XYZ file of C-alpha atoms in Angstrom:
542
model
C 25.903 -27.330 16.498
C 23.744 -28.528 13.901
C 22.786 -26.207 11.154
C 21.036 -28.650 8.979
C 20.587 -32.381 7.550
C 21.660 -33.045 3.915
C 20.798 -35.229 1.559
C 24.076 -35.938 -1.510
C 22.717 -37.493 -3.946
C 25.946 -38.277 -6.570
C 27.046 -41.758 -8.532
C 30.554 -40.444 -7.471
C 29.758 -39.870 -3.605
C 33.177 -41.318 -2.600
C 35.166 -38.500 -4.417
C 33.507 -36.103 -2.748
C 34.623 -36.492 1.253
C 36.821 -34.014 1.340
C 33.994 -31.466 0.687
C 31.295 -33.696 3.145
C 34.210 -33.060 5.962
C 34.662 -29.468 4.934
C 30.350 -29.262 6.024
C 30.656 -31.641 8.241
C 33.004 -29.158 10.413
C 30.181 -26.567 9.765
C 27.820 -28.156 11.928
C 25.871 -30.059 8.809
C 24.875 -33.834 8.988
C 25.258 -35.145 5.290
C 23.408 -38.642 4.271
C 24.733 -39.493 1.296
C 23.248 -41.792 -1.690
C 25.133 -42.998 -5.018
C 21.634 -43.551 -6.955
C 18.119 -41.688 -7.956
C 16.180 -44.721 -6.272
C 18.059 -45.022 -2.965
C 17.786 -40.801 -2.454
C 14.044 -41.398 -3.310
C 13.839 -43.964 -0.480
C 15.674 -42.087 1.701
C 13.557 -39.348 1.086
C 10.355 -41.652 1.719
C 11.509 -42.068 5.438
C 12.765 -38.866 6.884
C 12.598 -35.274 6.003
C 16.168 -32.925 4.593
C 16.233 -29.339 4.884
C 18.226 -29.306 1.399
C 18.897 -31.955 -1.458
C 22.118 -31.762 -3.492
C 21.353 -33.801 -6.665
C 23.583 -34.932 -9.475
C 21.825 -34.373 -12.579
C 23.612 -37.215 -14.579
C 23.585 -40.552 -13.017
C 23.660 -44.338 -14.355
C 19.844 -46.003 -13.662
C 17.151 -43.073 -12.694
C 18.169 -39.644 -14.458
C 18.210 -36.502 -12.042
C 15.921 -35.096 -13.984
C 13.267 -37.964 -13.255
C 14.731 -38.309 -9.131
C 14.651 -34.780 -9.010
C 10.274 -35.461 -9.980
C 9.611 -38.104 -7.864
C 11.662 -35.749 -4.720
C 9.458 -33.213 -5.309
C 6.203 -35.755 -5.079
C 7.382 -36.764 -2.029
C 8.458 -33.535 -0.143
C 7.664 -30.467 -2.387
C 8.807 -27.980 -0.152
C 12.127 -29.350 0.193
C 14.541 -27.226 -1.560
C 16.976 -28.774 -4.452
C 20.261 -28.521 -5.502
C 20.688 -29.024 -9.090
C 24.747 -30.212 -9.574
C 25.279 -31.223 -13.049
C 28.479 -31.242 -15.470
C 26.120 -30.278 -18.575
C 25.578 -26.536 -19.193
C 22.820 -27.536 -21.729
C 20.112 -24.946 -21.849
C 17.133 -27.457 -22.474
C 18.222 -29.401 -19.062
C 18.793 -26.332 -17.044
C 15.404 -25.119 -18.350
C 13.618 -28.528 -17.126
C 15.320 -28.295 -13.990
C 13.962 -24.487 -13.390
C 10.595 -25.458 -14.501
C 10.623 -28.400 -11.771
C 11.310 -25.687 -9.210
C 15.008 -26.283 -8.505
C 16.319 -23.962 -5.487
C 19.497 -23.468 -7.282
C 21.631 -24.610 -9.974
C 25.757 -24.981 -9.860
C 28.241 -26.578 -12.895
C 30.492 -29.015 -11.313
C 33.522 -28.869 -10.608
C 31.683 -26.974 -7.546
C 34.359 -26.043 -4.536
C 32.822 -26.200 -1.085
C 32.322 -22.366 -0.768
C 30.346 -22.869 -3.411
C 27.932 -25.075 -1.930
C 28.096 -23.181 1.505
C 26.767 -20.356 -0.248
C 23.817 -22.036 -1.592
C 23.374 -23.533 1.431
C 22.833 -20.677 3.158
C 21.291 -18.679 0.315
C 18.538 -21.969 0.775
C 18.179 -22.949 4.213
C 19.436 -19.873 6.232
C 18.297 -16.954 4.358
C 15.678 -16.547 6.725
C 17.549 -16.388 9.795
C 20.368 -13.857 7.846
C 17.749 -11.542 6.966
C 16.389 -11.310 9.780
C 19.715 -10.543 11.627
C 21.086 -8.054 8.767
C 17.495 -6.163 9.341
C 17.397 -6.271 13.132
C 21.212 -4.757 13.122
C 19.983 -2.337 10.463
C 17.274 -0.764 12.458
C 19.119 -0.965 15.270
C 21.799 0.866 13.812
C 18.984 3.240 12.611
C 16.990 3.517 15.499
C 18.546 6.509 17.222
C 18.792 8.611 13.726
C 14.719 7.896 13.180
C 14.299 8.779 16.856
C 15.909 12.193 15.741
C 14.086 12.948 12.474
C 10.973 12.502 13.958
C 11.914 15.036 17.299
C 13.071 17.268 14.206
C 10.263 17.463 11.758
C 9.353 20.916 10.868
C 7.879 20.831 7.449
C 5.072 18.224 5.717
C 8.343 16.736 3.763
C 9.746 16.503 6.844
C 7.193 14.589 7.831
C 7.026 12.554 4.133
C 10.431 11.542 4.771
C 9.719 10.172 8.206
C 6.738 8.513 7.188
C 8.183 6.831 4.310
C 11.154 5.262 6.414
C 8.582 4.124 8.868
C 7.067 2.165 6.348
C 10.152 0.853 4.565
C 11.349 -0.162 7.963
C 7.820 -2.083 8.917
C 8.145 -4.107 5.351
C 11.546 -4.885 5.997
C 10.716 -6.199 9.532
C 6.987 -8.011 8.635
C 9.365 -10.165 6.630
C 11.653 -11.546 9.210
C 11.511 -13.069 12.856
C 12.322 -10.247 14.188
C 11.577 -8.932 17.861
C 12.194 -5.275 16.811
C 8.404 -5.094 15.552
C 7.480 -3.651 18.711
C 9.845 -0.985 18.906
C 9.108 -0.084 15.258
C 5.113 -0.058 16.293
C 6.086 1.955 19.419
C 8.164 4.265 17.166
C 5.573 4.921 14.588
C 2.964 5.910 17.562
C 5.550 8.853 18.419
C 5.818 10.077 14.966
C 2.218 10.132 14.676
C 1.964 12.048 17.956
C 4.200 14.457 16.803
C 1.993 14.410 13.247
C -1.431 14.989 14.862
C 0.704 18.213 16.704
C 1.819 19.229 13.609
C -1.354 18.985 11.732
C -3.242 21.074 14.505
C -0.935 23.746 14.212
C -0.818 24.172 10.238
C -3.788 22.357 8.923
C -6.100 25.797 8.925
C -3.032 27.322 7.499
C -3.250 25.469 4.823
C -6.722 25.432 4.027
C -7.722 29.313 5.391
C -10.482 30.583 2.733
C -8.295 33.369 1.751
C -5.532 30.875 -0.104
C -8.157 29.110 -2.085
C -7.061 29.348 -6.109
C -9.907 27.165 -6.581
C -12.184 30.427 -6.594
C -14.148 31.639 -9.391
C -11.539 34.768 -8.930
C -8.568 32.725 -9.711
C -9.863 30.636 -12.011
C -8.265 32.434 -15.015
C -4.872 32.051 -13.180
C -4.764 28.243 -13.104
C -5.988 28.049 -16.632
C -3.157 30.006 -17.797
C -0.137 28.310 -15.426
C -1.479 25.071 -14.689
C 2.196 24.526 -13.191
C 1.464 26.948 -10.484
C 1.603 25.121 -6.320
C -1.709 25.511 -5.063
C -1.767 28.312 -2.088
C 2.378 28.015 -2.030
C 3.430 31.494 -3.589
C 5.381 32.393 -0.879
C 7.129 29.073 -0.219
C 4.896 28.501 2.357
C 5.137 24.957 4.169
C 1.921 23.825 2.214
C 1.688 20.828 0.583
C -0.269 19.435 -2.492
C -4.241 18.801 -1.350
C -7.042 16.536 -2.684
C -8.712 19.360 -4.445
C -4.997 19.941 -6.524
C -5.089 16.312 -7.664
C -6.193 17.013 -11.297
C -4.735 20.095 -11.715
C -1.177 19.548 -10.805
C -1.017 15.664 -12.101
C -3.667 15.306 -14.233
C -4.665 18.433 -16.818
C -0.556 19.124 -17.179
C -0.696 15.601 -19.141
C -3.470 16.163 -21.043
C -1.982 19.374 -22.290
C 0.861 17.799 -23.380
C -1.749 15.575 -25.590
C -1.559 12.306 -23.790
C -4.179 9.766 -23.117
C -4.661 9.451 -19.336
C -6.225 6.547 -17.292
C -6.910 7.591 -13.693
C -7.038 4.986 -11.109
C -8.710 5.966 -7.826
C -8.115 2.856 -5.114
C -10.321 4.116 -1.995
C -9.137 3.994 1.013
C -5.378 2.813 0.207
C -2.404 3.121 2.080
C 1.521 4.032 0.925
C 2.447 0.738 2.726
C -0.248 -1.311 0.405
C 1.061 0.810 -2.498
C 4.696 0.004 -1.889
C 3.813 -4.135 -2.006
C 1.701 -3.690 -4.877
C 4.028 -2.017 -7.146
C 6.687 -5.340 -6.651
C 4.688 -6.620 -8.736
C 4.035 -4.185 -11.426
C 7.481 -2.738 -11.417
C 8.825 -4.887 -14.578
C 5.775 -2.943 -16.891
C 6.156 0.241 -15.635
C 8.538 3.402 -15.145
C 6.687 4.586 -11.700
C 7.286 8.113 -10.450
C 6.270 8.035 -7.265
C 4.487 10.859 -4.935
C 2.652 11.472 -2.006
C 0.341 14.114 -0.909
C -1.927 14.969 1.579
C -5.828 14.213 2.124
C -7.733 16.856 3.789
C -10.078 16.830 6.538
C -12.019 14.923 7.475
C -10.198 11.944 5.497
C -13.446 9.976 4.072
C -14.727 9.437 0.833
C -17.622 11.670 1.017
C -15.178 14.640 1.509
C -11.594 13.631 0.022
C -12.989 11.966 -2.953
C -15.505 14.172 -3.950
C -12.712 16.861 -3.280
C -10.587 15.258 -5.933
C -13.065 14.826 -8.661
C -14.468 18.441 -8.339
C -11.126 20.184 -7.614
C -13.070 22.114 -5.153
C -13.054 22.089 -0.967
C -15.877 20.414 0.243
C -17.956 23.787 1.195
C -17.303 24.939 -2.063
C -19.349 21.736 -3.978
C -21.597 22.193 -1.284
C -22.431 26.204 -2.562
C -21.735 25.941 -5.906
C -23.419 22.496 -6.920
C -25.569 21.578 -4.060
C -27.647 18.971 -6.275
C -24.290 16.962 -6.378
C -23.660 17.310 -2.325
C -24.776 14.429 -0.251
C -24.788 16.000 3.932
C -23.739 13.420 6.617
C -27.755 12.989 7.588
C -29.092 12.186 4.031
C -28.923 8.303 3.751
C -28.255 8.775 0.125
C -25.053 7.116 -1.104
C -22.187 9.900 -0.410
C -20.347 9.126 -3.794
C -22.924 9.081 -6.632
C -22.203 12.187 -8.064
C -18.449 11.687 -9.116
C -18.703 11.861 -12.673
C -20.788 15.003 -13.086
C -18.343 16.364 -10.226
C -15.324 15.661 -13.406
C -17.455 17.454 -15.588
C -17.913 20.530 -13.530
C -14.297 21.139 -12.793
C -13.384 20.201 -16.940
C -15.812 22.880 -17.375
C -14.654 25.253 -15.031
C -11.396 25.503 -16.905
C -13.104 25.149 -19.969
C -11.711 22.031 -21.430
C -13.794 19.823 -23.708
C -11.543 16.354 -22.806
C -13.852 13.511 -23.254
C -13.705 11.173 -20.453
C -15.868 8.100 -19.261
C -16.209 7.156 -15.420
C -16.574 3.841 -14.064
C -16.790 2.353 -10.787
C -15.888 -1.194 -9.827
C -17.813 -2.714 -6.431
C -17.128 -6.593 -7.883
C -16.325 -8.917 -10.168
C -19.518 -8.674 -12.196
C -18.303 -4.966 -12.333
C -14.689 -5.791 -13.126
C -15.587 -8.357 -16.023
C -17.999 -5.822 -18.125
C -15.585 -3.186 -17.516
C -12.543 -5.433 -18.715
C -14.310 -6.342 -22.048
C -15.266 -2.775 -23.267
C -11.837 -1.310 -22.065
C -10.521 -0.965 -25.847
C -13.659 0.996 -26.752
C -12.652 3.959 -24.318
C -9.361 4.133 -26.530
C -11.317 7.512 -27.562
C -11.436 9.258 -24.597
C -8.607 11.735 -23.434
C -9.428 10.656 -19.840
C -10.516 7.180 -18.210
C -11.226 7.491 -14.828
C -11.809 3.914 -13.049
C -12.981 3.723 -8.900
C -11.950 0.651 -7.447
C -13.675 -0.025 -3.903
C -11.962 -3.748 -2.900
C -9.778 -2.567 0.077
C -12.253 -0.223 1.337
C -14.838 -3.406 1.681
C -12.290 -5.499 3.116
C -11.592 -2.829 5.831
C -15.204 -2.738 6.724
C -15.810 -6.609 6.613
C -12.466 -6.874 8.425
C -14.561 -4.725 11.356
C -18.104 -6.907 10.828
C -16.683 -10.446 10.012
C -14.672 -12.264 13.096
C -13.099 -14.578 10.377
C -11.870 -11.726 8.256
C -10.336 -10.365 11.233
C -8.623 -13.533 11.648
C -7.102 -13.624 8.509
C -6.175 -9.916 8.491
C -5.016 -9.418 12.379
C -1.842 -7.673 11.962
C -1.005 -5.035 9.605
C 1.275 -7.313 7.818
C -1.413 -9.706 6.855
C -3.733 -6.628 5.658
C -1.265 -5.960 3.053
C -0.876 -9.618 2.483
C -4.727 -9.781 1.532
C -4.685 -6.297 -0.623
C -1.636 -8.337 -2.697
C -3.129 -11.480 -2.717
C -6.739 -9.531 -4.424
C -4.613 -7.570 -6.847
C -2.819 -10.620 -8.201
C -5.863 -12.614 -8.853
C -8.280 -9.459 -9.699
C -9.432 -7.254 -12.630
C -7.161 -4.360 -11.967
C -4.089 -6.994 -12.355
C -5.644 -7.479 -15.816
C -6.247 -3.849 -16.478
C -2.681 -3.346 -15.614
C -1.638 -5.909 -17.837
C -3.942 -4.231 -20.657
C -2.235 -0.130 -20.057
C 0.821 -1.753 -19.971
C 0.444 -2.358 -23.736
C -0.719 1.004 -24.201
C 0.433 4.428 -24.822
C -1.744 6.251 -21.703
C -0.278 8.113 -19.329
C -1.317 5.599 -15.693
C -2.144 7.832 -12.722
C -2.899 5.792 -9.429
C -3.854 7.620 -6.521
C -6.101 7.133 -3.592
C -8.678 9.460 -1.536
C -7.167 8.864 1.513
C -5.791 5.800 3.792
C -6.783 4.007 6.727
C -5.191 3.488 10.505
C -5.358 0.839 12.808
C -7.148 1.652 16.255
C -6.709 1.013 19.802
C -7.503 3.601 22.318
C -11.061 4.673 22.795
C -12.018 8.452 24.179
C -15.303 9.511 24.848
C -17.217 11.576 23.042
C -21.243 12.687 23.872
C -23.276 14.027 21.013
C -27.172 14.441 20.134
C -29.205 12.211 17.980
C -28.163 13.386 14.594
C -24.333 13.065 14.971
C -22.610 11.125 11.986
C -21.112 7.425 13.121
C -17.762 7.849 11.447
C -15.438 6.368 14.682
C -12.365 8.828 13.432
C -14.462 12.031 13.340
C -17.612 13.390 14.774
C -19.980 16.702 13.086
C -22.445 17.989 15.179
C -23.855 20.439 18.189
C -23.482 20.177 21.559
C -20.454 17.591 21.143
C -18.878 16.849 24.441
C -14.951 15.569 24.747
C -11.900 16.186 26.247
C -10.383 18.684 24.286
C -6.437 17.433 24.949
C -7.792 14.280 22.754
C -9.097 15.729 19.989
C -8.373 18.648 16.880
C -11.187 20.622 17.200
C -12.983 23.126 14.702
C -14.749 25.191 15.865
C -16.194 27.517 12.928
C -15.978 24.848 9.493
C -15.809 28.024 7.817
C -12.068 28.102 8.548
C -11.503 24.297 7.180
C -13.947 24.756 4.111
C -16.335 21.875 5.172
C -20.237 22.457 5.208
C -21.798 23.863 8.650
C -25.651 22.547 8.246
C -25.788 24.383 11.422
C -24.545 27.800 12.967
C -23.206 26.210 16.223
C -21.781 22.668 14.140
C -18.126 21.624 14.547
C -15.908 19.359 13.645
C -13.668 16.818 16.233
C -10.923 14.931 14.753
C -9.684 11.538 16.496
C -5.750 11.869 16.542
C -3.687 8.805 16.138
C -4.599 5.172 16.887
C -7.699 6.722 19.104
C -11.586 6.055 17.747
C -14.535 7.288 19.707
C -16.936 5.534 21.525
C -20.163 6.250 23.218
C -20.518 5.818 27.193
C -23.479 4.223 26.734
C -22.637 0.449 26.415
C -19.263 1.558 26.470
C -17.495 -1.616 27.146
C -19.029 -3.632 24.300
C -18.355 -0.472 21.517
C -15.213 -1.022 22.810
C -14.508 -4.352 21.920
C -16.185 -4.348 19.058
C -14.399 -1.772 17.709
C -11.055 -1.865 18.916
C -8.109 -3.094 16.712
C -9.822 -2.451 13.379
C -9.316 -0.284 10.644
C -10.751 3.092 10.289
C -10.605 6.430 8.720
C -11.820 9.910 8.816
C -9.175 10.962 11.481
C -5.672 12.647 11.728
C -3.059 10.109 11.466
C 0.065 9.502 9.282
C -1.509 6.382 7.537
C -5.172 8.137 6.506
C -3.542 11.868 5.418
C -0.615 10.803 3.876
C -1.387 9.358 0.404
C 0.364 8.033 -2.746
C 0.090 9.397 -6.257
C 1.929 7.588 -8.803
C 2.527 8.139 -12.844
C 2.996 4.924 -14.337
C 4.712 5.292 -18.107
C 4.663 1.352 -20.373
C 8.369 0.479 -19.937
C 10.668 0.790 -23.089
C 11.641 -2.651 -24.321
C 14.530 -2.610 -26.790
């Protein structure tokens, strides 16, 4: 058994076999050197998987060794072993990116710790995680044959995701199962939405309505269309008034951050690195049908269903066959729904396509200090998800869900909205971050037939005449019932369900290909309708 090589670098090697044996009879190999300039030579003709280095030695200091080590083979992690606890040398040592640091005397558990802490942590987290879900397997099996309610189905979806985070981050071979786990739940999510979803939505519960409109004002608190504790959650229309007007009655400043097209598993890896600014209260809520910008969005802005814009401001409705952009009209869509409860808030709107964008935005964002309400689009992750589906070399470096996330980190560590982050975290506004809806990856094709004028969304189709198998799809029938726009008596709407997309017969096999294992959105699946909304408050320093 050999569980690594060693390098000991100490001027007092010889007083230290007991604890080389003590390794030895772990399965380690220790080469050991008495001087900086033999351990750099040593390290100049083969490679360690871990350096322990005495700091204080006669000739070349472990300070400078520990320099020239790093030159050589940066990746190589060292051991720092020193009898100073000065805080200037431990403070070099850190800044030369030291793997660990111990105070001699140091006993050989000591050092097997750190070993493993170094060179195995790796391989022990991925067989703590493995057992974990393992362990948890049968009980997720369970919740998900058990889910009754949409926080029922919250919960489930949010230990899917934990679990997939966990996993991405070992070698694990439970990935599969996990993927093959998730697939169920959303099987039993597209069931679930079919049989509620008009429910929810049915014209009759819509407090949105000039009727009710006096109601809201007066109880903003109120759960929209859940007065008799109803299974109903909180919809994209509900967005300002249950997390966004309560604030501003309570006099704060509030920045709203609308990331399109952003998933709870993206959210979850973005706020590691925001969590040291910010208290986060965390949410999520649903997007309604069909899950694209042109409805969910707008939905949000205007507090309205997307039938209602439609009829009561159809200058500021885009339909599916104008070629118009869909989201133009989002800040007069804030100012009709501020004006519908009669609030005089002054607000700005911006929206960020690029870095030209982000940079003129950036250096004017103390001048909207006057405004009760920011509101800021950012549209990065939903043009990576499209040039994921038109670039081959984008799908390269995003081809697993894992690595999507990896890319939406790696752009908010190195964008604008890092800085504006940075920026509100200095503030005293009230931080909302929410999305419009997410995004799933698809595999299976069905078949769908329309005419001419059908919309080219792959996760939902509007249009006459629309031929499918009806076992594949969520169908409706009269829009009416769903409060979406019918441009024509006999129009309906069919909803992909799952990881499914549609494709034409017609050149069938190359659609296909083409589109298969990208992302996509406009459907029913766990990942598109089930959305974060988080309050971010600056973090008390004392």
């Amino acid at each position: 058994m050999n569980n690594g090589l060693l390098l000991w670098v100490d001027d007092e090697i010889d007083l230290l076999k007991s604890h080389i044996l003590f390794l030895e009879r772990k399965g380690y190999e220790i080469i050991t050197a008495n001087n900086g300039t033999d351990a750099i030579e040593k390290c100049g003709q083969q490679t360690f998987d871990l350096i322990m280095l005495d700091e204080m030695m006669p000739g070349i200091s472990g300070l400078e060794t520990l320099q020239k080590i790093k030159d050589i083979s940066p990746a190589t992690p060292v051991v720092m072993v020193t009898k100073s606890e000065e805080e200037n040398i431990m403070e070099q040592a850190i800044g030369q990116k030291i793997a660990d640091y111990l105070i001699k005397p140091v006993n050989p558990n000591q050092i097997l710790l750190t070993l493993k802490k170094n060179i195995h942590r790796k391989e022990i987290v991925t067989e703590v995680t493995q057992s974990s879900y393992q362990r948890n397997f049968q009980d997720i099996t369970m919740k998900i044959s058990n889910c009754k309610t949409y926080k029922d189905w919250i919960e489930v979806y949010k230990c899917l995701v934990q679990w997939e985070i966990k996993l991405c981050n070992t070698d694990s071979n439970m990935t599969d199962m996990l993927k093959a786990q998730k697939e169920e739940a959303n099987i039993g999510f597209s069931k679930y939405i079919k049989n509620n979803y008009l429910k929810w939505v049915s014209p009759r519960k819509d407090l949105s309505s000039r009727d009710n409109i006096h109601k809201l004002r007066t109880n903003l608190s109120i759960q929209t269309t859940n007065d008799n504790n109803e299974d109903i959650p909180m919809l994209s229309p509900n967005v300002f008034r249950n997390n966004i007007l309560p604030l501003l009655n309570n006099g704060e400043k509030v920045f709203l951050i609308v990331l399109d097209n952003f998933r709870y598993d993206q959210w979850r890896v973005l706020s590691q690195e925001i969590g040291d600014l910010f208290d986060i209260d965390e949410e999520l809520y649903f997007s309604i049908l069909p899950t694209a910008t042109q409805y969910s969005r707008n939905a949000i802005f205007s507090g309205l269903m997307p039938n209602k814009i439609a009829e009561m401001f159809p200058d500021l409705w885009v339909s599916e066959e104008e070629n118009d952009g869909k989201n133009l009209n989002e800040s007069s869509l804030i100012q009709t729904q501020l004006d519908r409860y009669r609030r005089h808030n002054t607000f700005s709107y911006h929206k960020i396509n690029d870095s030209n964008d982000a940079e003129k935005f950036l250096h004017q964002i103390y001048c909207l200090e006057k405004n009760d309400l920011n509101v800021v689009v950012f549209n990065f992750i939903d043009m990576l998800s499209h040039a994921r589906t038109e670039s081959k070399m984008m799908r390269e470096l995003a081809n697993t869900e894992s690595a999507y996330r990896s890319i939406t980190l790696s752009w908010f560590k190195h964008s604008a909205m890092n800085e504006l982050f940075k920026v509100l975290a200095k503030s005293n506004y009230k931080i909302v971050v929410t999305t419009d809806h997410g995004s799933i990856l698809v595999n299976k094709p069905i078949k769908i037939i329309g005419e001419k004028d059908t919309n080219k969304n792959l996760r939902y189709k509007l249009g006459k005449n629309l031929s499918y198998d009806s076992k594949e799809v969520f169908t409706i029938h009269d829009p009416r019932n769903a409060q979406l726009p019918a441009p024509n008596l006999s129009t309906s709407y069919v909803f992909g369900l799952g990881d499914t997309f549609f494709a034409y017969p017609n050149n069938y096999n190359y659609y296909v290909s083409y589109y298969k294992d990208t992302f996509q959105h406009g459907g029913i699946s766990m990942e598109e309708m089930i959305i974060p909304i988080i309050t971010l408050t600056k973090r008390k320093r004392k």
